[in-house]
Amino acid sequence: MVAVVFSLSAYNRYMNDREKVETLNVRLRLMEEQKIVIEQKRRILHRVKKFIDQADSLGLEENRWATYEVNIAQGTAFFEMEQILNQCVNTTSYYYRPVLLHIKTNGESDNNEIEEKPDLKSADLSEDQVGDVLLTLNGAFVVRHK
């Protein structure tokens, strides 16, 4: 009888210890998964910090740039339109952020139909005239402060 009691208590201790080992194994797996996730997040944060440091060294901070809105909707001559569009290039100290560009010839409706034919005999074709082109240009120049 004493042997049965000892064997039952030993079996109970064995089962309890086995449950503890299983619980500890599950916790160990969860911790290893958390460690992997934390390591991935650490690598991402390191890359972000490296990118921010590089952006700072290049002067890419919001407070170091000014924005100037551009809103042109007028009739212009061809040479003026070319000058305006040539100014919309990107450089190291500024860039143009376009939103809308619409160009149509004077006499052209919005659905690309000719409204009236210009008088070619009376028009001097060699000269650009204001109103030859209807230019609509919206956007912004973003300029770096010196």
Short mmCIF file of the C-alpha atoms (twelve columns), coordinates in Angstrom:
data_MODEL
# 
_entry.id   MODEL 
# 
loop_
_atom_site.group_PDB 
_atom_site.id 
_atom_site.type_symbol 
_atom_site.label_atom_id 
_atom_site.label_alt_id 
_atom_site.label_comp_id 
_atom_site.label_asym_id 
_atom_site.label_seq_id 
_atom_site.Cartn_x 
_atom_site.Cartn_y 
_atom_site.Cartn_z 
_atom_site.pdbx_PDB_model_num 
ATOM 1   C CA . MET A 1   0.000   0.000  0.000   1 
ATOM 2   C CA . VAL A 2   2.833   2.345  0.857   1 
ATOM 3   C CA . ALA A 3   4.450   1.486  -2.465  1 
ATOM 4   C CA . VAL A 4   1.254   2.447  -4.317  1 
ATOM 5   C CA . VAL A 5   1.084   5.814  -2.517  1 
ATOM 6   C CA . PHE A 6   4.748   6.532  -3.324  1 
ATOM 7   C CA . SER A 7   4.313   5.505  -6.945  1 
ATOM 8   C CA . LEU A 8   1.158   7.662  -7.321  1 
ATOM 9   C CA . SER A 9   2.876   10.688 -5.785  1 
ATOM 10  C CA . ALA A 10  5.916   10.121 -8.027  1 
ATOM 11  C CA . TYR A 11  3.620   9.836  -11.059 1 
ATOM 12  C CA . ASN A 12  1.813   13.073 -10.072 1 
ATOM 13  C CA . ARG A 13  5.157   14.880 -9.717  1 
ATOM 14  C CA . TYR A 14  6.195   13.487 -13.122 1 
ATOM 15  C CA . MET A 15  2.972   14.732 -14.773 1 
ATOM 16  C CA . ASN A 16  3.304   18.152 -13.116 1 
ATOM 17  C CA . ASP A 17  6.931   18.426 -14.215 1 
ATOM 18  C CA . ARG A 18  5.963   17.343 -17.743 1 
ATOM 19  C CA . GLU A 19  3.284   20.091 -17.913 1 
ATOM 20  C CA . LYS A 20  5.836   22.621 -16.654 1 
ATOM 21  C CA . VAL A 21  8.311   21.550 -19.349 1 
ATOM 22  C CA . GLU A 22  5.632   21.843 -22.068 1 
ATOM 23  C CA . THR A 23  4.605   25.282 -20.774 1 
ATOM 24  C CA . LEU A 24  8.220   26.416 -20.658 1 
ATOM 25  C CA . ASN A 25  8.794   25.116 -24.213 1 
ATOM 26  C CA . VAL A 26  5.769   27.090 -25.465 1 
ATOM 27  C CA . ARG A 27  7.004   30.223 -23.676 1 
ATOM 28  C CA . LEU A 28  10.481  29.677 -25.143 1 
ATOM 29  C CA . ARG A 29  9.045   29.447 -28.691 1 
ATOM 30  C CA . LEU A 30  7.002   32.617 -28.123 1 
ATOM 31  C CA . MET A 31  10.069  34.446 -26.821 1 
ATOM 32  C CA . GLU A 32  12.134  33.305 -29.813 1 
ATOM 33  C CA . GLU A 33  9.408   34.558 -32.173 1 
ATOM 34  C CA . GLN A 34  9.300   37.865 -30.294 1 
ATOM 35  C CA . LYS A 35  13.078  38.081 -30.522 1 
ATOM 36  C CA . ILE A 36  12.903  37.633 -34.317 1 
ATOM 37  C CA . VAL A 37  10.193  40.315 -34.606 1 
ATOM 38  C CA . ILE A 38  12.158  42.708 -32.393 1 
ATOM 39  C CA . GLU A 39  15.312  42.092 -34.444 1 
ATOM 40  C CA . GLN A 40  13.405  42.839 -37.674 1 
ATOM 41  C CA . LYS A 41  12.021  46.058 -36.176 1 
ATOM 42  C CA . ARG A 42  15.491  47.030 -34.974 1 
ATOM 43  C CA . ARG A 43  16.900  46.552 -38.490 1 
ATOM 44  C CA . ILE A 44  14.073  48.638 -39.965 1 
ATOM 45  C CA . LEU A 45  14.643  51.404 -37.411 1 
ATOM 46  C CA . HIS A 46  18.365  51.326 -38.192 1 
ATOM 47  C CA . ARG A 47  17.623  51.748 -41.921 1 
ATOM 48  C CA . VAL A 48  15.186  54.586 -41.202 1 
ATOM 49  C CA . LYS A 49  17.752  56.335 -38.993 1 
ATOM 50  C CA . LYS A 50  20.394  55.927 -41.706 1 
ATOM 51  C CA . PHE A 51  17.990  57.376 -44.297 1 
ATOM 52  C CA . ILE A 52  17.094  60.321 -42.032 1 
ATOM 53  C CA . ASP A 53  20.775  61.037 -41.369 1 
ATOM 54  C CA . GLN A 54  21.494  60.979 -45.098 1 
ATOM 55  C CA . ALA A 55  18.492  63.241 -45.808 1 
ATOM 56  C CA . ASP A 56  19.689  65.664 -43.111 1 
ATOM 57  C CA . SER A 57  23.177  65.747 -44.600 1 
ATOM 58  C CA . LEU A 58  21.652  66.637 -47.990 1 
ATOM 59  C CA . GLY A 59  19.507  69.379 -46.453 1 
ATOM 60  C CA . LEU A 60  16.217  67.596 -46.984 1 
ATOM 61  C CA . GLU A 61  14.487  69.031 -43.947 1 
ATOM 62  C CA . GLU A 62  11.060  70.609 -44.269 1 
ATOM 63  C CA . ASN A 63  12.070  73.851 -42.542 1 
ATOM 64  C CA . ARG A 64  14.945  74.332 -45.021 1 
ATOM 65  C CA . TRP A 65  12.612  74.558 -48.035 1 
ATOM 66  C CA . ALA A 66  10.076  77.188 -49.093 1 
ATOM 67  C CA . THR A 67  7.079   76.542 -51.325 1 
ATOM 68  C CA . TYR A 68  5.905   79.066 -53.907 1 
ATOM 69  C CA . GLU A 69  2.584   78.294 -55.539 1 
ATOM 70  C CA . VAL A 70  2.283   78.732 -59.312 1 
ATOM 71  C CA . ASN A 71  -1.111  79.432 -60.847 1 
ATOM 72  C CA . ILE A 72  -0.954  80.694 -64.428 1 
ATOM 73  C CA . ALA A 73  -4.047  80.831 -66.626 1 
ATOM 74  C CA . GLN A 74  -3.553  83.306 -69.437 1 
ATOM 75  C CA . GLY A 75  -2.981  83.795 -73.107 1 
ATOM 76  C CA . THR A 76  0.706   83.913 -73.993 1 
ATOM 77  C CA . ALA A 77  2.926   83.946 -77.022 1 
ATOM 78  C CA . PHE A 78  4.782   80.780 -77.992 1 
ATOM 79  C CA . PHE A 79  8.180   82.146 -76.920 1 
ATOM 80  C CA . GLU A 80  6.773   83.137 -73.490 1 
ATOM 81  C CA . MET A 81  5.274   79.680 -73.062 1 
ATOM 82  C CA . GLU A 82  8.640   78.111 -73.878 1 
ATOM 83  C CA . GLN A 83  10.373  80.364 -71.336 1 
ATOM 84  C CA . ILE A 84  7.827   79.482 -68.649 1 
ATOM 85  C CA . LEU A 85  8.138   75.753 -69.316 1 
ATOM 86  C CA . ASN A 86  11.962  75.952 -69.391 1 
ATOM 87  C CA . GLN A 87  11.862  77.424 -65.876 1 
ATOM 88  C CA . CYS A 88  10.077  74.312 -64.602 1 
ATOM 89  C CA . VAL A 89  13.241  72.197 -64.559 1 
ATOM 90  C CA . ASN A 90  14.665  70.586 -61.437 1 
ATOM 91  C CA . THR A 91  18.016  71.595 -59.963 1 
ATOM 92  C CA . THR A 92  19.822  70.897 -56.703 1 
ATOM 93  C CA . SER A 93  18.499  74.107 -55.138 1 
ATOM 94  C CA . TYR A 94  14.892  73.954 -56.345 1 
ATOM 95  C CA . TYR A 95  12.407  71.762 -58.136 1 
ATOM 96  C CA . TYR A 96  8.998   72.210 -59.669 1 
ATOM 97  C CA . ARG A 97  6.113   70.086 -58.404 1 
ATOM 98  C CA . PRO A 98  3.517   70.050 -61.224 1 
ATOM 99  C CA . VAL A 99  -0.191  69.651 -60.626 1 
ATOM 100 C CA . LEU A 100 -1.770  70.694 -63.932 1 
ATOM 101 C CA . LEU A 101 -0.540  71.662 -67.390 1 
ATOM 102 C CA . HIS A 102 -3.047  72.472 -70.116 1 
ATOM 103 C CA . ILE A 103 -2.083  74.145 -73.395 1 
ATOM 104 C CA . LYS A 104 -4.404  74.977 -76.250 1 
ATOM 105 C CA . THR A 105 -4.184  77.282 -79.218 1 
ATOM 106 C CA . ASN A 106 -6.319  80.363 -79.319 1 
ATOM 107 C CA . GLY A 107 -9.445  79.465 -81.266 1 
ATOM 108 C CA . GLU A 108 -9.505  75.846 -80.074 1 
ATOM 109 C CA . SER A 109 -12.409 74.856 -77.833 1 
ATOM 110 C CA . ASP A 110 -12.036 72.581 -74.825 1 
ATOM 111 C CA . ASN A 111 -13.096 69.561 -76.898 1 
ATOM 112 C CA . ASN A 112 -10.336 70.208 -79.504 1 
ATOM 113 C CA . GLU A 113 -12.657 71.636 -82.156 1 
ATOM 114 C CA . ILE A 114 -11.669 74.766 -84.045 1 
ATOM 115 C CA . GLU A 115 -14.093 77.539 -83.107 1 
ATOM 116 C CA . GLU A 116 -13.093 80.054 -85.780 1 
ATOM 117 C CA . LYS A 117 -10.440 80.001 -88.439 1 
ATOM 118 C CA . PRO A 118 -7.862  82.751 -88.062 1 
ATOM 119 C CA . ASP A 119 -7.364  85.036 -91.030 1 
ATOM 120 C CA . LEU A 120 -4.059  83.763 -92.402 1 
ATOM 121 C CA . LYS A 121 -3.722  86.623 -94.922 1 
ATOM 122 C CA . SER A 122 -3.841  89.369 -92.317 1 
ATOM 123 C CA . ALA A 123 -1.848  87.529 -89.628 1 
ATOM 124 C CA . ASP A 124 1.910   87.917 -89.531 1 
ATOM 125 C CA . LEU A 125 2.982   84.289 -89.168 1 
ATOM 126 C CA . SER A 126 6.599   85.110 -88.337 1 
ATOM 127 C CA . GLU A 127 5.773   86.942 -85.091 1 
ATOM 128 C CA . ASP A 128 4.521   85.407 -81.886 1 
ATOM 129 C CA . GLN A 129 1.622   87.295 -80.457 1 
ATOM 130 C CA . VAL A 130 0.264   87.349 -76.939 1 
ATOM 131 C CA . GLY A 131 -2.756  85.118 -76.905 1 
ATOM 132 C CA . ASP A 132 -1.470  82.641 -79.497 1 
ATOM 133 C CA . VAL A 133 -1.531  79.963 -76.804 1 
ATOM 134 C CA . LEU A 134 -3.808  79.648 -73.788 1 
ATOM 135 C CA . LEU A 135 -1.625  78.275 -70.999 1 
ATOM 136 C CA . THR A 136 -2.894  76.885 -67.718 1 
ATOM 137 C CA . LEU A 137 -0.132  75.839 -65.330 1 
ATOM 138 C CA . ASN A 138 -0.636  74.926 -61.675 1 
ATOM 139 C CA . GLY A 139 1.938   73.607 -59.250 1 
ATOM 140 C CA . ALA A 140 4.597   74.820 -56.869 1 
ATOM 141 C CA . PHE A 141 8.272   75.637 -56.837 1 
ATOM 142 C CA . VAL A 142 10.015  74.145 -53.822 1 
ATOM 143 C CA . VAL A 143 13.154  76.170 -53.108 1 
ATOM 144 C CA . ARG A 144 15.974  75.382 -50.686 1 
ATOM 145 C CA . HIS A 145 16.914  78.126 -48.209 1 
ATOM 146 C CA . LYS A 146 20.565  79.094 -48.366 1 
# 
